[in-house]
Amino acid sequence: MRQVLEQVLAVALSEDEKSVVEIVLAEVLNNIVEHAYQEDPSGRIELSVEPSEMGFRVLVQDDGRPLPKGLPSKPVEHDLSCDSSDLPEGGFGWLLVRELTEELHYERRDGRNVLSFWIPNPEAKKPEIAPVRHGVQKQREN
């Protein structure tokens, strides 16, 4: 795991980009350790990160307990108008992950948790996509 993280952070990234990658990976991995493997801390986590100029494709798999239904796609609503000492403890990590990633997808497959997402490079130029026109254009006959 440490080797993968070192490889990811060795990619030429700005400090802001490194911070985003570190926050997202820390939140996801921390949730697995704290919740999926709460009863069995010896569990295994598989992490795959594919860097590109446009960002990082991430795949995380584990054999721990499944995520609660709807998480991570369903936002957790918190009343933040209370005193800071009364703020709820959980749910803010997934808020960060949802805000900093794209294409966030979770499924339980063959007894495993499979989480995939895209961490975009905010400094990368997104390709311009030409509009697609539907229909067939007839050729003129001479």
PDB file of C-alpha atoms in Angstrom:
ATOM      1  CA  MET A   1       0.000   0.000   0.000  1.00  0.00           C
ATOM      2  CA  ARG A   2       2.746   2.416   0.930  1.00  0.00           C
ATOM      3  CA  GLN A   3       4.511   1.694  -2.375  1.00  0.00           C
ATOM      4  CA  VAL A   4       1.403   2.616  -4.365  1.00  0.00           C
ATOM      5  CA  LEU A   5       0.999   5.855  -2.430  1.00  0.00           C
ATOM      6  CA  GLU A   6       4.648   6.741  -2.927  1.00  0.00           C
ATOM      7  CA  GLN A   7       4.327   6.097  -6.677  1.00  0.00           C
ATOM      8  CA  VAL A   8       1.225   8.264  -6.887  1.00  0.00           C
ATOM      9  CA  LEU A   9       2.795  11.131  -4.990  1.00  0.00           C
ATOM     10  CA  ALA A  10       5.987  10.817  -7.058  1.00  0.00           C
ATOM     11  CA  VAL A  11       4.046  11.907 -10.157  1.00  0.00           C
ATOM     12  CA  ALA A  12       4.735  15.541 -11.019  1.00  0.00           C
ATOM     13  CA  LEU A  13       1.864  17.231  -9.167  1.00  0.00           C
ATOM     14  CA  SER A  14       1.347  20.664  -7.738  1.00  0.00           C
ATOM     15  CA  GLU A  15       1.029  20.903  -3.963  1.00  0.00           C
ATOM     16  CA  ASP A  16      -2.740  21.424  -4.344  1.00  0.00           C
ATOM     17  CA  GLU A  17      -3.067  18.288  -6.466  1.00  0.00           C
ATOM     18  CA  LYS A  18      -1.038  16.229  -3.993  1.00  0.00           C
ATOM     19  CA  SER A  19      -3.252  17.485  -1.181  1.00  0.00           C
ATOM     20  CA  VAL A  20      -6.410  16.418  -3.012  1.00  0.00           C
ATOM     21  CA  VAL A  21      -5.026  12.938  -3.747  1.00  0.00           C
ATOM     22  CA  GLU A  22      -3.832  12.518  -0.148  1.00  0.00           C
ATOM     23  CA  ILE A  23      -7.158  13.668   1.336  1.00  0.00           C
ATOM     24  CA  VAL A  24      -9.263  11.387  -0.873  1.00  0.00           C
ATOM     25  CA  LEU A  25      -7.082   8.306  -0.393  1.00  0.00           C
ATOM     26  CA  ALA A  26      -6.742   8.937   3.357  1.00  0.00           C
ATOM     27  CA  GLU A  27     -10.520   9.238   3.784  1.00  0.00           C
ATOM     28  CA  VAL A  28     -11.305   6.134   1.738  1.00  0.00           C
ATOM     29  CA  LEU A  29      -8.620   3.976   3.349  1.00  0.00           C
ATOM     30  CA  ASN A  30      -9.434   5.247   6.844  1.00  0.00           C
ATOM     31  CA  ASN A  31     -13.105   4.336   6.344  1.00  0.00           C
ATOM     32  CA  ILE A  32     -12.120   0.809   5.346  1.00  0.00           C
ATOM     33  CA  VAL A  33      -9.902   0.362   8.394  1.00  0.00           C
ATOM     34  CA  GLU A  34     -12.387   1.910  10.839  1.00  0.00           C
ATOM     35  CA  HIS A  35     -15.609   0.417   9.517  1.00  0.00           C
ATOM     36  CA  ALA A  36     -15.120  -2.474   7.087  1.00  0.00           C
ATOM     37  CA  TYR A  37     -12.447  -4.107   9.244  1.00  0.00           C
ATOM     38  CA  GLN A  38     -13.639  -2.872  12.629  1.00  0.00           C
ATOM     39  CA  GLU A  39     -13.994  -6.432  13.907  1.00  0.00           C
ATOM     40  CA  ASP A  40     -11.018  -7.876  12.006  1.00  0.00           C
ATOM     41  CA  PRO A  41      -8.097  -5.436  11.755  1.00  0.00           C
ATOM     42  CA  SER A  42      -6.017  -7.955   9.800  1.00  0.00           C
ATOM     43  CA  GLY A  43      -8.083  -7.431   6.628  1.00  0.00           C
ATOM     44  CA  ARG A  44      -6.570  -6.853   3.221  1.00  0.00           C
ATOM     45  CA  ILE A  45      -7.007  -3.734   1.048  1.00  0.00           C
ATOM     46  CA  GLU A  46      -6.183  -3.678  -2.652  1.00  0.00           C
ATOM     47  CA  LEU A  47      -5.418  -0.261  -4.117  1.00  0.00           C
ATOM     48  CA  SER A  48      -4.881   0.408  -7.803  1.00  0.00           C
ATOM     49  CA  VAL A  49      -4.114   3.899  -9.104  1.00  0.00           C
ATOM     50  CA  GLU A  50      -3.633   4.729 -12.772  1.00  0.00           C
ATOM     51  CA  PRO A  51      -2.231   8.228 -13.309  1.00  0.00           C
ATOM     52  CA  SER A  52      -2.694  10.197 -16.512  1.00  0.00           C
ATOM     53  CA  GLU A  53      -2.344  13.821 -17.566  1.00  0.00           C
ATOM     54  CA  MET A  54      -6.045  14.305 -16.838  1.00  0.00           C
ATOM     55  CA  GLY A  55      -6.005  12.820 -13.320  1.00  0.00           C
ATOM     56  CA  PHE A  56      -6.095   9.489 -11.501  1.00  0.00           C
ATOM     57  CA  ARG A  57      -8.353   6.462 -11.955  1.00  0.00           C
ATOM     58  CA  VAL A  58      -8.605   4.713  -8.571  1.00  0.00           C
ATOM     59  CA  LEU A  59      -9.908   1.254  -7.687  1.00  0.00           C
ATOM     60  CA  VAL A  60     -10.097   0.136  -4.044  1.00  0.00           C
ATOM     61  CA  GLN A  61     -11.213  -3.356  -3.000  1.00  0.00           C
ATOM     62  CA  ASP A  62     -11.561  -5.017   0.382  1.00  0.00           C
ATOM     63  CA  ASP A  63     -13.198  -8.054   1.995  1.00  0.00           C
ATOM     64  CA  GLY A  64     -14.666  -6.186   4.971  1.00  0.00           C
ATOM     65  CA  ARG A  65     -18.218  -5.392   5.958  1.00  0.00           C
ATOM     66  CA  PRO A  66     -20.295  -3.737   3.226  1.00  0.00           C
ATOM     67  CA  LEU A  67     -20.951  -0.013   3.179  1.00  0.00           C
ATOM     68  CA  PRO A  68     -24.353   1.075   4.482  1.00  0.00           C
ATOM     69  CA  LYS A  69     -26.983   1.212   1.741  1.00  0.00           C
ATOM     70  CA  GLY A  70     -26.740   4.393  -0.316  1.00  0.00           C
ATOM     71  CA  LEU A  71     -23.291   5.357   0.894  1.00  0.00           C
ATOM     72  CA  PRO A  72     -21.122   6.816  -0.661  1.00  0.00           C
ATOM     73  CA  SER A  73     -23.489   8.247  -3.289  1.00  0.00           C
ATOM     74  CA  LYS A  74     -26.133   9.548  -0.884  1.00  0.00           C
ATOM     75  CA  PRO A  75     -25.197  12.808   0.823  1.00  0.00           C
ATOM     76  CA  VAL A  76     -25.342  12.880   4.611  1.00  0.00           C
ATOM     77  CA  GLU A  77     -27.277  15.924   5.775  1.00  0.00           C
ATOM     78  CA  HIS A  78     -25.942  17.704   8.867  1.00  0.00           C
ATOM     79  CA  ASP A  79     -27.268  20.722  10.699  1.00  0.00           C
ATOM     80  CA  LEU A  80     -24.179  22.902  10.895  1.00  0.00           C
ATOM     81  CA  SER A  81     -25.920  25.795  12.638  1.00  0.00           C
ATOM     82  CA  CYS A  82     -25.171  24.314  16.087  1.00  0.00           C
ATOM     83  CA  ASP A  83     -22.266  24.988  18.402  1.00  0.00           C
ATOM     84  CA  SER A  84     -19.015  23.381  17.205  1.00  0.00           C
ATOM     85  CA  SER A  85     -18.958  21.087  20.260  1.00  0.00           C
ATOM     86  CA  ASP A  86     -22.347  19.659  19.164  1.00  0.00           C
ATOM     87  CA  LEU A  87     -21.336  18.856  15.578  1.00  0.00           C
ATOM     88  CA  PRO A  88     -21.937  15.224  14.567  1.00  0.00           C
ATOM     89  CA  GLU A  89     -18.849  13.071  14.305  1.00  0.00           C
ATOM     90  CA  GLY A  90     -19.379  11.153  11.081  1.00  0.00           C
ATOM     91  CA  GLY A  91     -20.195  11.654   7.436  1.00  0.00           C
ATOM     92  CA  PHE A  92     -17.872  14.521   6.584  1.00  0.00           C
ATOM     93  CA  GLY A  93     -15.233  12.260   5.029  1.00  0.00           C
ATOM     94  CA  TRP A  94     -17.633  11.044   2.345  1.00  0.00           C
ATOM     95  CA  LEU A  95     -18.666  14.636   1.731  1.00  0.00           C
ATOM     96  CA  LEU A  96     -15.032  15.451   0.950  1.00  0.00           C
ATOM     97  CA  VAL A  97     -14.631  12.374  -1.236  1.00  0.00           C
ATOM     98  CA  ARG A  98     -17.795  13.231  -3.207  1.00  0.00           C
ATOM     99  CA  GLU A  99     -16.662  16.839  -3.677  1.00  0.00           C
ATOM    100  CA  LEU A 100     -13.120  15.977  -4.788  1.00  0.00           C
ATOM    101  CA  THR A 101     -13.854  13.027  -7.092  1.00  0.00           C
ATOM    102  CA  GLU A 102     -15.924  12.206 -10.151  1.00  0.00           C
ATOM    103  CA  GLU A 103     -17.531   8.978 -11.340  1.00  0.00           C
ATOM    104  CA  LEU A 104     -17.756   7.652  -7.773  1.00  0.00           C
ATOM    105  CA  HIS A 105     -19.129   4.116  -7.885  1.00  0.00           C
ATOM    106  CA  TYR A 106     -19.532   1.471  -5.168  1.00  0.00           C
ATOM    107  CA  GLU A 107     -20.752  -2.088  -5.433  1.00  0.00           C
ATOM    108  CA  ARG A 108     -20.638  -5.254  -3.392  1.00  0.00           C
ATOM    109  CA  ARG A 109     -19.291  -7.946  -5.725  1.00  0.00           C
ATOM    110  CA  ASP A 110     -18.660 -11.567  -4.742  1.00  0.00           C
ATOM    111  CA  GLY A 111     -18.441 -10.688  -1.032  1.00  0.00           C
ATOM    112  CA  ARG A 112     -16.059  -7.780  -1.658  1.00  0.00           C
ATOM    113  CA  ASN A 113     -16.379  -4.020  -1.516  1.00  0.00           C
ATOM    114  CA  VAL A 114     -15.396  -2.449  -4.830  1.00  0.00           C
ATOM    115  CA  LEU A 115     -15.052   1.334  -4.958  1.00  0.00           C
ATOM    116  CA  SER A 116     -13.919   3.181  -8.061  1.00  0.00           C
ATOM    117  CA  PHE A 117     -13.569   6.871  -8.765  1.00  0.00           C
ATOM    118  CA  TRP A 118     -11.726   9.479 -10.769  1.00  0.00           C
ATOM    119  CA  ILE A 119      -9.631  12.242  -9.180  1.00  0.00           C
ATOM    120  CA  PRO A 120      -9.412  14.914 -11.874  1.00  0.00           C
ATOM    121  CA  ASN A 121      -6.328  17.027 -12.341  1.00  0.00           C
ATOM    122  CA  PRO A 122      -7.712  20.556 -11.908  1.00  0.00           C
ATOM    123  CA  GLU A 123      -4.857  22.022 -13.956  1.00  0.00           C
ATOM    124  CA  ALA A 124      -5.381  19.729 -16.956  1.00  0.00           C
ATOM    125  CA  LYS A 125      -7.123  21.141 -19.963  1.00  0.00           C
ATOM    126  CA  LYS A 126     -10.247  19.188 -20.735  1.00  0.00           C
ATOM    127  CA  PRO A 127     -10.568  18.244 -24.384  1.00  0.00           C
ATOM    128  CA  GLU A 128     -13.103  20.194 -26.372  1.00  0.00           C
ATOM    129  CA  ILE A 129     -15.780  17.945 -27.723  1.00  0.00           C
ATOM    130  CA  ALA A 130     -17.343  18.914 -31.023  1.00  0.00           C
ATOM    131  CA  PRO A 131     -21.126  18.749 -31.092  1.00  0.00           C
ATOM    132  CA  VAL A 132     -22.518  15.596 -32.595  1.00  0.00           C
ATOM    133  CA  ARG A 133     -25.244  15.982 -35.182  1.00  0.00           C
ATOM    134  CA  HIS A 134     -27.733  13.230 -35.586  1.00  0.00           C
ATOM    135  CA  GLY A 135     -29.260  12.252 -38.899  1.00  0.00           C
ATOM    136  CA  VAL A 136     -28.049  11.404 -42.337  1.00  0.00           C
ATOM    137  CA  GLN A 137     -27.058  13.983 -44.841  1.00  0.00           C
ATOM    138  CA  LYS A 138     -27.978  13.192 -48.448  1.00  0.00           C
ATOM    139  CA  GLN A 139     -25.399  13.776 -51.110  1.00  0.00           C
ATOM    140  CA  ARG A 140     -26.348  15.987 -53.990  1.00  0.00           C
ATOM    141  CA  GLU A 141     -26.779  14.319 -57.276  1.00  0.00           C
ATOM    142  CA  ASN A 142     -25.310  16.126 -60.285  1.00  0.00           C
TER     143      ASN A 142
END
